[in-house]
mmCIF file with all atom_site columns, C-alpha atoms in Angstrom:
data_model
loop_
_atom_site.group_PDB
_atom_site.id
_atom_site.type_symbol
_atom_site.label_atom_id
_atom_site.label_alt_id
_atom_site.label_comp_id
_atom_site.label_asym_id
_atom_site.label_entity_id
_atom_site.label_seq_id
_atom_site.pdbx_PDB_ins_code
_atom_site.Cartn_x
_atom_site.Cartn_y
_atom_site.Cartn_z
_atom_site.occupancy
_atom_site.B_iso_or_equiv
_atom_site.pdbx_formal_charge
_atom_site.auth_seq_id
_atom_site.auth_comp_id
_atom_site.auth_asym_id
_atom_site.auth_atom_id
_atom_site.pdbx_PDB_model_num
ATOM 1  C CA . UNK A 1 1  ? -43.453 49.562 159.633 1.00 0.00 ? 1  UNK A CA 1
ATOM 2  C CA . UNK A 1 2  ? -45.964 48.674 162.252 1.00 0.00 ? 2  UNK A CA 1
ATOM 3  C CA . UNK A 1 3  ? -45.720 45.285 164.226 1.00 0.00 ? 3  UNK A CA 1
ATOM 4  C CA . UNK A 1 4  ? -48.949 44.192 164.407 1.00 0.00 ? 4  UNK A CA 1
ATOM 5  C CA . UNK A 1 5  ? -48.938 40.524 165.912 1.00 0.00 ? 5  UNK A CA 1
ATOM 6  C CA . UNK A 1 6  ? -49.729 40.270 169.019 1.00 0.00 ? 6  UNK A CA 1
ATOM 7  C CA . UNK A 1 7  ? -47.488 37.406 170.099 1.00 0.00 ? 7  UNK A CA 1
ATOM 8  C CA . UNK A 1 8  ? -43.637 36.773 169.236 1.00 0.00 ? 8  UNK A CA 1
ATOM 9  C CA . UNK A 1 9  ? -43.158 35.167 166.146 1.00 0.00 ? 9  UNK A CA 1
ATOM 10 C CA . UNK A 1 10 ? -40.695 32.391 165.225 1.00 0.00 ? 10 UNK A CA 1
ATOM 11 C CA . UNK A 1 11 ? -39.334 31.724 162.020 1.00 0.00 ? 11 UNK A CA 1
ATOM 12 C CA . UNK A 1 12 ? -39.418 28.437 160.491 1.00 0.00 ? 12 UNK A CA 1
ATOM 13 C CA . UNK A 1 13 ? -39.222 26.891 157.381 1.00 0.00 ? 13 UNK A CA 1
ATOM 14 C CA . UNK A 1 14 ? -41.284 23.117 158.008 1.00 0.00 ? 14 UNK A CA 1
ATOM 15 C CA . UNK A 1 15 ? -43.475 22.062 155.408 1.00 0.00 ? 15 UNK A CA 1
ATOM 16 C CA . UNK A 1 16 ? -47.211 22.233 155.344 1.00 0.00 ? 16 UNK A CA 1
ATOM 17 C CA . UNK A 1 17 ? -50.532 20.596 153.750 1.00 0.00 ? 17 UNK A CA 1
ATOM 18 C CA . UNK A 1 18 ? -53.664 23.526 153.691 1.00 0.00 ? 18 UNK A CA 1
ATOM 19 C CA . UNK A 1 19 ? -56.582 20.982 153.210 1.00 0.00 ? 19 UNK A CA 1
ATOM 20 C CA . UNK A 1 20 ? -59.757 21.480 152.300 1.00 0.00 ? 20 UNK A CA 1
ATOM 21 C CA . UNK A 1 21 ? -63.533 19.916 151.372 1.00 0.00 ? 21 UNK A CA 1
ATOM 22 C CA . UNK A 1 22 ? -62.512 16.952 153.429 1.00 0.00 ? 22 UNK A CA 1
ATOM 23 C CA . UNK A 1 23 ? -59.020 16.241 152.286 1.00 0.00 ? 23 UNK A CA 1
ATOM 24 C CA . UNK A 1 24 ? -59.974 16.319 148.505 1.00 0.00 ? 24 UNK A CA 1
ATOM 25 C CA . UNK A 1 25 ? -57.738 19.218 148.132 1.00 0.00 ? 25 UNK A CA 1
ATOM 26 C CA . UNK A 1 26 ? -54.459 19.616 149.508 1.00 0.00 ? 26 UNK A CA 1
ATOM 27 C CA . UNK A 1 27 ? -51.823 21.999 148.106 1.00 0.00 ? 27 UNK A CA 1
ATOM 28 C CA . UNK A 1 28 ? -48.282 22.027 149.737 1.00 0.00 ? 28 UNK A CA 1
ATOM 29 C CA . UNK A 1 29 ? -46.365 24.817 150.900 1.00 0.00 ? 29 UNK A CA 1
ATOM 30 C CA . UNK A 1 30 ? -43.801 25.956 153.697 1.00 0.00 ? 30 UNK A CA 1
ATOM 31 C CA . UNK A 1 31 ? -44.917 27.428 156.903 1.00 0.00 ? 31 UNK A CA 1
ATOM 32 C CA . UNK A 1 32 ? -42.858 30.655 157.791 1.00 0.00 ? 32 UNK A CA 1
ATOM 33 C CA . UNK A 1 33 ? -43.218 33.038 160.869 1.00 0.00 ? 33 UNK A CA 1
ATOM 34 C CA . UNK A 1 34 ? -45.229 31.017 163.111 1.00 0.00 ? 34 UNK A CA 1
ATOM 35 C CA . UNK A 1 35 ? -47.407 32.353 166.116 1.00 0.00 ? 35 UNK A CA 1
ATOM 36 C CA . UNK A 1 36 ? -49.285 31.207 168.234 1.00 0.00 ? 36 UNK A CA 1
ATOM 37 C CA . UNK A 1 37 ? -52.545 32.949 166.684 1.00 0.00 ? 37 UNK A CA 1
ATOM 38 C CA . UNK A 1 38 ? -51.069 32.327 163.017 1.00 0.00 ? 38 UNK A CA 1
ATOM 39 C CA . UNK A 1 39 ? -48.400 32.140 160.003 1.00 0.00 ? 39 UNK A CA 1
ATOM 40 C CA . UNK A 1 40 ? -47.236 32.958 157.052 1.00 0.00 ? 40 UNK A CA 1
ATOM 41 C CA . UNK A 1 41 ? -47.530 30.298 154.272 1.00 0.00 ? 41 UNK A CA 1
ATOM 42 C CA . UNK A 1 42 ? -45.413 30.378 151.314 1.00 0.00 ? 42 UNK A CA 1
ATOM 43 C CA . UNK A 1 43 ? -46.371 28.574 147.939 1.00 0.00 ? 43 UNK A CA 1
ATOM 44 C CA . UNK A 1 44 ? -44.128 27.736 144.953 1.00 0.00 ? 44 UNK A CA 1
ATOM 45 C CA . UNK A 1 45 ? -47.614 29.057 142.674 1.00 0.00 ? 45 UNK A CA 1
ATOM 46 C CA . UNK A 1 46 ? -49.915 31.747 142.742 1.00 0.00 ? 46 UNK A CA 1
ATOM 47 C CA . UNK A 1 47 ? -51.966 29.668 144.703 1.00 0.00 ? 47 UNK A CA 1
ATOM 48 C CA . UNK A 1 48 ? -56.099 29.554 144.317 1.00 0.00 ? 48 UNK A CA 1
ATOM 49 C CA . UNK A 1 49 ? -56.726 29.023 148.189 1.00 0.00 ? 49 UNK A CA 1
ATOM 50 C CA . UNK A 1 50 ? -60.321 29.258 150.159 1.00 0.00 ? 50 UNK A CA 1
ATOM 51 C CA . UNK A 1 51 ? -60.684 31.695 152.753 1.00 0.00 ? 51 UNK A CA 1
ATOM 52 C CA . UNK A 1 52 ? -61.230 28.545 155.502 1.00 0.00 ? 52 UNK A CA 1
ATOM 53 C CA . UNK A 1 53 ? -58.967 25.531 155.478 1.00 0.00 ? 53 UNK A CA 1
ATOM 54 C CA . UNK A 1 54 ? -57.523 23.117 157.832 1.00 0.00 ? 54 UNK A CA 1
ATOM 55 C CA . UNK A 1 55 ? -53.459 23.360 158.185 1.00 0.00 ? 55 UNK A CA 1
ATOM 56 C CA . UNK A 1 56 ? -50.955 20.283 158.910 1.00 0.00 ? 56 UNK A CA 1
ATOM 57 C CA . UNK A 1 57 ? -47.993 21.496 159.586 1.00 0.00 ? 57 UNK A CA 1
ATOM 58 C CA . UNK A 1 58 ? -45.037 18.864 159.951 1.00 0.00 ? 58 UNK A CA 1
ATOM 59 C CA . UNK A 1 59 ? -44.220 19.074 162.979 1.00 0.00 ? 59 UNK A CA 1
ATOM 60 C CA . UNK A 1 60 ? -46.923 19.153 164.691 1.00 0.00 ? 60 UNK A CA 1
ATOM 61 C CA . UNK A 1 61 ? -49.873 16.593 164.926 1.00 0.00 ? 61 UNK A CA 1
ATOM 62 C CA . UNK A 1 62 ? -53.179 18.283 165.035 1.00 0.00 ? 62 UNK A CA 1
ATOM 63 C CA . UNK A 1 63 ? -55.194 19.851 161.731 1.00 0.00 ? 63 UNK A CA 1
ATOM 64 C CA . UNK A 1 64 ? -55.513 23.258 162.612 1.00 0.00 ? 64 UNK A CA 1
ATOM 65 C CA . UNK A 1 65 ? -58.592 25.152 161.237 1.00 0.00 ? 65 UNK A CA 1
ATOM 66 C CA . UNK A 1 66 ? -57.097 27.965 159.629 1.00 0.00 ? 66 UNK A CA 1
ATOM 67 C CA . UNK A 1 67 ? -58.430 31.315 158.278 1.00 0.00 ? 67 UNK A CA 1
ATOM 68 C CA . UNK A 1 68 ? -56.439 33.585 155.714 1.00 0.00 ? 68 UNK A CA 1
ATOM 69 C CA . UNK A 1 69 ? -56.089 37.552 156.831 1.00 0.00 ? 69 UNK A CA 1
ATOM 70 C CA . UNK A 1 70 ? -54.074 38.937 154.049 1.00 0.00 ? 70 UNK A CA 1
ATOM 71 C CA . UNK A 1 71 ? -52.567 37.156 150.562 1.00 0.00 ? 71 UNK A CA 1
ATOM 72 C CA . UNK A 1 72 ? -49.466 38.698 148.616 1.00 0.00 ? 72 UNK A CA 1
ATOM 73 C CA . UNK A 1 73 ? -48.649 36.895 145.611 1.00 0.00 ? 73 UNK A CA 1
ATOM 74 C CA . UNK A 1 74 ? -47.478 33.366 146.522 1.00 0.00 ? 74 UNK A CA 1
ATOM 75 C CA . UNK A 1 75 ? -47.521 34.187 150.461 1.00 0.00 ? 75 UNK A CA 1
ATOM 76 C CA . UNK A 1 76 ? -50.644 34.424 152.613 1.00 0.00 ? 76 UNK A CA 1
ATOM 77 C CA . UNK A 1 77 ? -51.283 35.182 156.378 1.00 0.00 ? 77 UNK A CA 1
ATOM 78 C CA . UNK A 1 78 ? -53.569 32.877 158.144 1.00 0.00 ? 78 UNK A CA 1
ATOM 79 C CA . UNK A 1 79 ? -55.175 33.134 161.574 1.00 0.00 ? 79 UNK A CA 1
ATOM 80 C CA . UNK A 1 80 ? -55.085 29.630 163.585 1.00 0.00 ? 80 UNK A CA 1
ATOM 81 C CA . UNK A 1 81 ? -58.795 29.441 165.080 1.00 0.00 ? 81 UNK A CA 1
ATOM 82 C CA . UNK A 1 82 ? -58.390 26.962 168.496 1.00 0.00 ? 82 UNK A CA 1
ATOM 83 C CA . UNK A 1 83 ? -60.733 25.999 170.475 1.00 0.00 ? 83 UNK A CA 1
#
């Protein structure tokens, strides 16, 4: 297999809130893998999620805007887009 990231990961297991239309939906999940261009998110559903979201993770402060890249069953890959 391919390694295709283009910065060193570090796994994790924090949990996370993807939030979207203004806070009026928030789903939880854990946040696995983390970059610093992205991470894997891992749900405990098949989950319904929009393409563009905002991201809290734990332990960390900010809302990241968030963008997902791939989507396998109850995990998807997002892309962190900073300014």
């Amino acid at each position: 297999m391919t390694e295709r990231r283009r910065s060193e990961r570090s796994r994790c297991l924090v949990g996370a809130q993807v939030m979207h239309s203004g806070g009026k939906l928030t789903l939880s999940c854990m946040a696995r893998n983390i970059t610093t261009e992205g991470c894997m998110l891992e749900f405990g559903d098949i989950p319904i999620i929009p393409k563009n979201f905002d991201l809290q993770i734990s332990n960390r402060k900010q809302l990241v805007p968030a963008e997902v890249v791939w989507r396998d069953g109850r995990r998807i890959g997002v892309s962190f887009h900073t300014a």
